[in-house]
PDB file of C-alpha atoms in Angstrom:
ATOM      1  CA  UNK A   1       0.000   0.000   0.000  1.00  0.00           C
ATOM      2  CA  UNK A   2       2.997   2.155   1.053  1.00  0.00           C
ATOM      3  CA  UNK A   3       4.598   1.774  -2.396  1.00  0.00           C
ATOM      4  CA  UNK A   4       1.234   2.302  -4.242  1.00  0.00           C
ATOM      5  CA  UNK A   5       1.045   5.367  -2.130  1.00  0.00           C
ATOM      6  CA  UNK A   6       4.347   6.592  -3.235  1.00  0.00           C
ATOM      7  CA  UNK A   7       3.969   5.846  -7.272  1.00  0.00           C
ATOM      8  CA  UNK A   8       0.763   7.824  -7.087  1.00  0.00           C
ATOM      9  CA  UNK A   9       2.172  10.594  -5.180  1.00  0.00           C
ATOM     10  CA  UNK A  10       5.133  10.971  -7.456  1.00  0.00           C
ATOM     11  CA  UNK A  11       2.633  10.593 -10.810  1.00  0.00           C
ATOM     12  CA  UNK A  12       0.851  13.451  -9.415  1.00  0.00           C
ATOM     13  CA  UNK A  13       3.666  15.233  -8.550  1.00  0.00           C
ATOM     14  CA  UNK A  14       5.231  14.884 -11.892  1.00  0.00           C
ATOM     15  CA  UNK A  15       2.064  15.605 -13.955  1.00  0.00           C
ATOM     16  CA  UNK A  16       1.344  19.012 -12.180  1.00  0.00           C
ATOM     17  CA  UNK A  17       5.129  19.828 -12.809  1.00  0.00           C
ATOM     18  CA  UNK A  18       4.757  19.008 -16.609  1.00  0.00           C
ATOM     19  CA  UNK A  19       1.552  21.237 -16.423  1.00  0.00           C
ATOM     20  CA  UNK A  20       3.046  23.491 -14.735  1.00  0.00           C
ATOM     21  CA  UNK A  21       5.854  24.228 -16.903  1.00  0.00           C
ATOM     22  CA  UNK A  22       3.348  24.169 -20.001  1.00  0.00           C
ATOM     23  CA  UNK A  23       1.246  26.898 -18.241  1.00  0.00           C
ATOM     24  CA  UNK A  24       4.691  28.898 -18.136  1.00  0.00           C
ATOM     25  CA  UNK A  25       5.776  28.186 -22.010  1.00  0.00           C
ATOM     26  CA  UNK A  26       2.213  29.240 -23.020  1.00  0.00           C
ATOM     27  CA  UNK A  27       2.751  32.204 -20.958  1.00  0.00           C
ATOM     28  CA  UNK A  28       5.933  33.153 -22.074  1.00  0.00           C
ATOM     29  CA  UNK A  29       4.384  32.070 -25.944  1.00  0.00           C
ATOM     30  CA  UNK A  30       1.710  35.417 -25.762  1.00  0.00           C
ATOM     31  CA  UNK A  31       4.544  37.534 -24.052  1.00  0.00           C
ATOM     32  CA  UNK A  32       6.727  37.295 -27.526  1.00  0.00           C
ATOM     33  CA  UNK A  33       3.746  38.033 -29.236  1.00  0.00           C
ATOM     34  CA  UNK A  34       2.722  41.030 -27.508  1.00  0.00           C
ATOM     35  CA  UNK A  35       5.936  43.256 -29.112  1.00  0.00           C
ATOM     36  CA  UNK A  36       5.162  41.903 -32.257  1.00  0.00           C
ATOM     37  CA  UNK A  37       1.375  43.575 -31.980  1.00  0.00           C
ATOM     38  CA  UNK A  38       3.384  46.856 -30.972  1.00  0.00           C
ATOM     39  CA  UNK A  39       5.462  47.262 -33.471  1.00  0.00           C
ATOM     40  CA  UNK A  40       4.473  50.969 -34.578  1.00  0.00           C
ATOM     41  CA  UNK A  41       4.759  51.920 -30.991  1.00  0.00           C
ATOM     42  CA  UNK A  42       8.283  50.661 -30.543  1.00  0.00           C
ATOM     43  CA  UNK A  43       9.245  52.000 -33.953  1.00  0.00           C
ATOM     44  CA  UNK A  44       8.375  55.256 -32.469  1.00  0.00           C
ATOM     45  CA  UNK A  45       9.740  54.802 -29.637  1.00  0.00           C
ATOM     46  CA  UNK A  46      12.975  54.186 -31.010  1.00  0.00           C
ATOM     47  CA  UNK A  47      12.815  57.062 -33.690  1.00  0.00           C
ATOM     48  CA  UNK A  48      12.058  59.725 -30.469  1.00  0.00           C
ATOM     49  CA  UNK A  49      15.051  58.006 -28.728  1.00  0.00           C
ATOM     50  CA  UNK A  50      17.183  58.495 -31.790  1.00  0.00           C
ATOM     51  CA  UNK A  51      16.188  62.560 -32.784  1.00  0.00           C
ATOM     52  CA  UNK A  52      16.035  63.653 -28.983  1.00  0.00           C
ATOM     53  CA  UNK A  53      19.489  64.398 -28.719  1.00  0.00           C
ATOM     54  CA  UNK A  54      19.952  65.459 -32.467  1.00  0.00           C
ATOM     55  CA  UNK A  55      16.661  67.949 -31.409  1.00  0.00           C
ATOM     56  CA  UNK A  56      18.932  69.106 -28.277  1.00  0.00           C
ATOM     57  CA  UNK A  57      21.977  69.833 -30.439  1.00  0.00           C
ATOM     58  CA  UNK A  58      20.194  71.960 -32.646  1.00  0.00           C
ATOM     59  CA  UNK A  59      18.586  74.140 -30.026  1.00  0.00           C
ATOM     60  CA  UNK A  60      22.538  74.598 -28.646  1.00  0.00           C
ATOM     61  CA  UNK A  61      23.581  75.445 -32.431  1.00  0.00           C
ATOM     62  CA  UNK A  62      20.877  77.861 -32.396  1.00  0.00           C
ATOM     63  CA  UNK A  63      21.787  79.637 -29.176  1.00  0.00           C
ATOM     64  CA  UNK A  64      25.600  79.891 -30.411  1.00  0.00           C
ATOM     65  CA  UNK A  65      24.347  80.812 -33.925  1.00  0.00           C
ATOM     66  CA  UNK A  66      22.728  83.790 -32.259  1.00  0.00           C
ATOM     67  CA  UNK A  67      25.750  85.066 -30.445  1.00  0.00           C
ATOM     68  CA  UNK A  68      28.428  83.812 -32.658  1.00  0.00           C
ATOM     69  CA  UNK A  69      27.477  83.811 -36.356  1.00  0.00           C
ATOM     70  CA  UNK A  70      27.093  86.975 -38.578  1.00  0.00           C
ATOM     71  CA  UNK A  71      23.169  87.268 -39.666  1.00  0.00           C
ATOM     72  CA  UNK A  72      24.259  87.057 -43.018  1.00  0.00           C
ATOM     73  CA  UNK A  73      25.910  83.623 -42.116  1.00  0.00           C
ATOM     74  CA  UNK A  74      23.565  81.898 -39.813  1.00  0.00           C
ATOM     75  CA  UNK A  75      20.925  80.957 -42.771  1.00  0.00           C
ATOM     76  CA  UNK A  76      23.814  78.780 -44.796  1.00  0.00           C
ATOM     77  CA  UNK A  77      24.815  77.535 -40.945  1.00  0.00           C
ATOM     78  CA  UNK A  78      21.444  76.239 -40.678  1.00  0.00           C
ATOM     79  CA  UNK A  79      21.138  74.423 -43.578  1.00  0.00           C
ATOM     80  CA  UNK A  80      25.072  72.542 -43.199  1.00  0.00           C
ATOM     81  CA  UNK A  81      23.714  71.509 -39.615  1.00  0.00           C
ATOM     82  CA  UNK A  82      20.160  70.348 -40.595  1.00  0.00           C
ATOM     83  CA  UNK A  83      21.991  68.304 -43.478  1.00  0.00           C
ATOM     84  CA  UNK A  84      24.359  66.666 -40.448  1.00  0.00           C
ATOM     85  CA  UNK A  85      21.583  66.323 -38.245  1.00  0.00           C
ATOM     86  CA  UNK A  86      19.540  64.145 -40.909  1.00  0.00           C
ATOM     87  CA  UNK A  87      22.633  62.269 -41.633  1.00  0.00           C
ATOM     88  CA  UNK A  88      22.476  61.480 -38.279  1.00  0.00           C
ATOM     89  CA  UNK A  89      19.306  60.411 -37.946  1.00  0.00           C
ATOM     90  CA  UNK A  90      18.982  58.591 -40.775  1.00  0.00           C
ATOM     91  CA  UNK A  91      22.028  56.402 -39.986  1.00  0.00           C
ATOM     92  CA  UNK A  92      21.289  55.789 -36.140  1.00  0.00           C
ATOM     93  CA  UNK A  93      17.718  55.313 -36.067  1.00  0.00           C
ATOM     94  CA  UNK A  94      18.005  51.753 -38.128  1.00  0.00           C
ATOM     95  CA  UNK A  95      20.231  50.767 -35.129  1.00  0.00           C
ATOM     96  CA  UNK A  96      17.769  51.587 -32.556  1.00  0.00           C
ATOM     97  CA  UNK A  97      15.021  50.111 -34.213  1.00  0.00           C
ATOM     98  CA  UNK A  98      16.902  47.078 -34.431  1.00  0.00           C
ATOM     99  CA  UNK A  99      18.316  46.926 -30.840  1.00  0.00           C
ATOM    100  CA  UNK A 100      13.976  47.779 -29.868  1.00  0.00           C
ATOM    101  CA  UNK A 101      13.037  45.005 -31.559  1.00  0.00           C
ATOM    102  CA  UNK A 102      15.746  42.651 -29.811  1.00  0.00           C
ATOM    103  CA  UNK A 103      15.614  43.760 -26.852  1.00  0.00           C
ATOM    104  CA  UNK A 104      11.678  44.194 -26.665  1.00  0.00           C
ATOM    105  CA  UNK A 105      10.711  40.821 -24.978  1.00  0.00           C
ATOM    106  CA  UNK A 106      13.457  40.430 -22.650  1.00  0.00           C
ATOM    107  CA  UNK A 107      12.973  44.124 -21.106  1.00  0.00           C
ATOM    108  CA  UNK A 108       9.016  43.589 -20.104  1.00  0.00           C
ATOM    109  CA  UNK A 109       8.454  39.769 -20.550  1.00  0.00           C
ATOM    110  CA  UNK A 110       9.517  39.867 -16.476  1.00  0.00           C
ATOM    111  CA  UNK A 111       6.905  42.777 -16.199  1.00  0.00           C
ATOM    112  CA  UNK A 112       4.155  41.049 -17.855  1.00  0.00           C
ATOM    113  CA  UNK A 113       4.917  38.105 -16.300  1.00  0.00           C
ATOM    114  CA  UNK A 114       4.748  39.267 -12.860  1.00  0.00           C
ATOM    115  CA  UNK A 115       1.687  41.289 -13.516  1.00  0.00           C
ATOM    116  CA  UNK A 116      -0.616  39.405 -15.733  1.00  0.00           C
ATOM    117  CA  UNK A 117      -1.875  35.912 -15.649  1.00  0.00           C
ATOM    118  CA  UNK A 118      -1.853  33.781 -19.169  1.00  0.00           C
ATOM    119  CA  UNK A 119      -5.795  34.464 -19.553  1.00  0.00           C
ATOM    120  CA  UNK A 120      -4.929  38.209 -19.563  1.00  0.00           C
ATOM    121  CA  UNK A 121      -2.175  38.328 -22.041  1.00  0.00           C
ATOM    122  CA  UNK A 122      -4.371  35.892 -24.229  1.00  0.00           C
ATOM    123  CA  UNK A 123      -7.015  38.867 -23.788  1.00  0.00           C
ATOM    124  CA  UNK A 124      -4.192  41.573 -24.712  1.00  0.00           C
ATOM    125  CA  UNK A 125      -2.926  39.539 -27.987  1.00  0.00           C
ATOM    126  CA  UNK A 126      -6.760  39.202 -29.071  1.00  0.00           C
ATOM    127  CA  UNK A 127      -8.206  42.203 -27.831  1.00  0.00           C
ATOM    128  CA  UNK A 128      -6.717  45.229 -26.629  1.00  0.00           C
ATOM    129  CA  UNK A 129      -9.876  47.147 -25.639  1.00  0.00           C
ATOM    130  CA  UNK A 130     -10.643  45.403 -21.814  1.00  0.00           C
ATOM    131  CA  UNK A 131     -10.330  46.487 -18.168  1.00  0.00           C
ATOM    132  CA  UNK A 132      -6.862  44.994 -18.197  1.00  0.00           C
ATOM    133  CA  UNK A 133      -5.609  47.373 -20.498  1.00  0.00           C
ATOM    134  CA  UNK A 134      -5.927  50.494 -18.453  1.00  0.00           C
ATOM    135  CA  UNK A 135      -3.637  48.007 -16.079  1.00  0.00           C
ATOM    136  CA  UNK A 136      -1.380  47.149 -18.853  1.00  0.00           C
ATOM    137  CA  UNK A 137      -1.325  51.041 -19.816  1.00  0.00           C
ATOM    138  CA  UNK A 138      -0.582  51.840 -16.450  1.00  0.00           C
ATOM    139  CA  UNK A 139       2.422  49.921 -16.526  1.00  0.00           C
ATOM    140  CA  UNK A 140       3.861  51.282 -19.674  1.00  0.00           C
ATOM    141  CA  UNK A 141       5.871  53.669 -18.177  1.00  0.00           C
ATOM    142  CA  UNK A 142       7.887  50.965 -15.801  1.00  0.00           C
ATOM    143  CA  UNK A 143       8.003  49.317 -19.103  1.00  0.00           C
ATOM    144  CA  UNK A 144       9.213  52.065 -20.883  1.00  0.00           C
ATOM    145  CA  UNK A 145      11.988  52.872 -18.671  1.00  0.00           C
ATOM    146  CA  UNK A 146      13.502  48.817 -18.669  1.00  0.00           C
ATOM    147  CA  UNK A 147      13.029  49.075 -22.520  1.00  0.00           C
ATOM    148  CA  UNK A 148      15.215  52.415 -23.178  1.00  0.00           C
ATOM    149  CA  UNK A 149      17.984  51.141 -20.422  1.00  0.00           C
ATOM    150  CA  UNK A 150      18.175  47.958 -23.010  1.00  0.00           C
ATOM    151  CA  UNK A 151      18.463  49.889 -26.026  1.00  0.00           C
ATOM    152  CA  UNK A 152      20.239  52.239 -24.961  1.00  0.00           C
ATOM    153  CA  UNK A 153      22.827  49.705 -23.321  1.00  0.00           C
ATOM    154  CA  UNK A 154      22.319  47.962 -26.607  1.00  0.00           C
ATOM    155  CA  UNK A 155      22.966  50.680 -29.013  1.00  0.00           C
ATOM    156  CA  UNK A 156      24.529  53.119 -27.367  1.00  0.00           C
ATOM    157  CA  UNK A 157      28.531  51.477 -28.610  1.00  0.00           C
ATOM    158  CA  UNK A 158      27.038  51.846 -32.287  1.00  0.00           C
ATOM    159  CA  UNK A 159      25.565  55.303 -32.053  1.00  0.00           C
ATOM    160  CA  UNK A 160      27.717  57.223 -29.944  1.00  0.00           C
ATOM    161  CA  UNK A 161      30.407  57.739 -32.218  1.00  0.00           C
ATOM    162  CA  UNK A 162      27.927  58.904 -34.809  1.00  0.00           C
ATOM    163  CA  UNK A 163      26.471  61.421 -32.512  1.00  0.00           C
ATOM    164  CA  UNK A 164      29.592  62.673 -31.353  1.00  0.00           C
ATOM    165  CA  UNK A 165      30.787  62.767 -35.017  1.00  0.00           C
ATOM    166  CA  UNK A 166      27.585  64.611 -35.350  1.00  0.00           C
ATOM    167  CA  UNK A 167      28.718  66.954 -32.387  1.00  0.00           C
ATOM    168  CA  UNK A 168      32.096  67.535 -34.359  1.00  0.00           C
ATOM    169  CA  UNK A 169      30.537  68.638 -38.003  1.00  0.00           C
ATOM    170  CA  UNK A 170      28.145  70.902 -35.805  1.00  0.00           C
ATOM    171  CA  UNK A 171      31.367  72.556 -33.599  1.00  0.00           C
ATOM    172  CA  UNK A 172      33.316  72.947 -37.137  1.00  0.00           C
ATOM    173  CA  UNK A 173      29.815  74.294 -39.280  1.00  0.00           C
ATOM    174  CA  UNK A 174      29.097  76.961 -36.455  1.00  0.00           C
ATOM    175  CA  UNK A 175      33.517  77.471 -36.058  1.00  0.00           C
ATOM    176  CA  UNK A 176      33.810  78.294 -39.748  1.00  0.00           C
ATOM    177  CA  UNK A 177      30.120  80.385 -39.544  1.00  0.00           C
ATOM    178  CA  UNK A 178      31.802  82.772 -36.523  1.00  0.00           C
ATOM    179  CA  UNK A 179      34.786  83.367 -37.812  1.00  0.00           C
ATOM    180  CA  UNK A 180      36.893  80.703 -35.635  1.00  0.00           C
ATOM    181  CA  UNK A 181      34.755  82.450 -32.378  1.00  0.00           C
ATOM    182  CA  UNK A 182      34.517  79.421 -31.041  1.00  0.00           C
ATOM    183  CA  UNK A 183      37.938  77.898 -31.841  1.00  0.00           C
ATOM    184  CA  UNK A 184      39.202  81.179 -30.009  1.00  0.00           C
ATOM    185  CA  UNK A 185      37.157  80.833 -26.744  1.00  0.00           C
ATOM    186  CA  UNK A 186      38.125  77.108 -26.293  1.00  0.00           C
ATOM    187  CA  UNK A 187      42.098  78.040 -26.427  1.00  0.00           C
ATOM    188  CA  UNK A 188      40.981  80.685 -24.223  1.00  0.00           C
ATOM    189  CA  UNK A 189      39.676  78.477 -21.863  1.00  0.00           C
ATOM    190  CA  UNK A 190      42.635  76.105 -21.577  1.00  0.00           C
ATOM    191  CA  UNK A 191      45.301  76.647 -18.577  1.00  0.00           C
ATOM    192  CA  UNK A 192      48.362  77.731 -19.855  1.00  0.00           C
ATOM    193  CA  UNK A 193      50.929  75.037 -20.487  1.00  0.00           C
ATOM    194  CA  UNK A 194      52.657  74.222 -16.924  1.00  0.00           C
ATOM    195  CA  UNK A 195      50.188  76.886 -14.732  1.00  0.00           C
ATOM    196  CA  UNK A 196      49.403  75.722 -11.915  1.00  0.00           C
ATOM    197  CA  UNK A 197      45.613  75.767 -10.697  1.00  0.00           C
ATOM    198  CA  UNK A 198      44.510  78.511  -8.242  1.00  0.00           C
ATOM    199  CA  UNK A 199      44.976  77.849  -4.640  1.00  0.00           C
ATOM    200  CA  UNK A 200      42.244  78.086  -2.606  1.00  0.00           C
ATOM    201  CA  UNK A 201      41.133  81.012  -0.896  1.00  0.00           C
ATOM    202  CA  UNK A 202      42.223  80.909   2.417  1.00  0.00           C
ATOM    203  CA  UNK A 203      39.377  81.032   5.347  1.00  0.00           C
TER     204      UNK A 203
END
């Protein structure tokens, strides 16, 4: 009876495991499909993650164009930075689309996993208009945030030399625009070879 006892315990036990891990793998099945059903969004995404800092360069270029550049100048400025800026843009954002697309599932699959049970995600593949999607909207943000930390961990060895290329053609463009203004202020603000800093002021 013992041993009867024993072989049924351990068939139970190993039945409810393999359910178990076939409740997970369907689980884990409409996670990956969820990104898939996003796909504009995350293109998006990535696109504003690409042009925000090309959108912050230009408003510096158009601060220093302002002080720096003859009026006469700043039009023909404009245009030589625009064309670097779309150079840019158009080179990086491929990369960060990519690196969204590969790193989609692996930066909220723990996210969805933890929040929603494998009904719930069935109902977000299927239909995004219930309840749970004010939920699953609610979340984006937490979402959001481990997404751009992957990308941008992802692509950031890829893009950064572009950008600061980018940052290079911009400092020459606007250079050349003031009349070497800005070539001038920079040797300014080196220390002189062997000075030695300041000492503090004593209290």
């Amino acid at each position: 009876m013992k041993l009867k006892t024993t072989l049924w315990t351990t068939l139970v036990a190993s039945t409810l495991a393999v359910a178990s891990l076939s409740a997970h793998a369907d689980k884990r099945e409409q996670i990956q499909r969820l990104p898939s059903l996003q796909k504009a969004e995350l293109e998006g995404l990535a696109t504003d993650m690409t042009q925000q800092p090309a959108r912050q360069l230009m408003g510096q270029a158009q601060n220093i164009m302002v002080q720096a550049v003859p009026p006469e100048k700043r039009e023909a400025a404009a245009k030589q930075i625009n064309a670097e800026l779309t150079k840019y843009v158009d080179s990086a954002t491929p990369i960060v689309k990519a690196s969204a697309s590969k790193v989609a599932v692996s930066a909220v699959a723990p996210i969805l996993e933890d929040k929603f049970t494998e009904d719930e995600l069935k109902q977000l593949v299927t239909m995004l208009e219930s309840p749970i999607i004010k939920r699953y909207q609610g979340l984006l943000p937490e979402m959001q945030k481990s997404l751009l930390e992957k990308i941008s961990a992802d692509a950031r060895p890829q893009v950064d030399p572009k950008l600061n290329a980018l940052q290079e053609s911009v400092r020459k463009i606007l250079d050349t625009a003031s009349g070497g203004k800005l070539s001038q202020a920079a040797q300014q603000q080196k220390p002189a070879a062997g000075a030695k800093p300041a000492a503090p002021a004593k209290k």
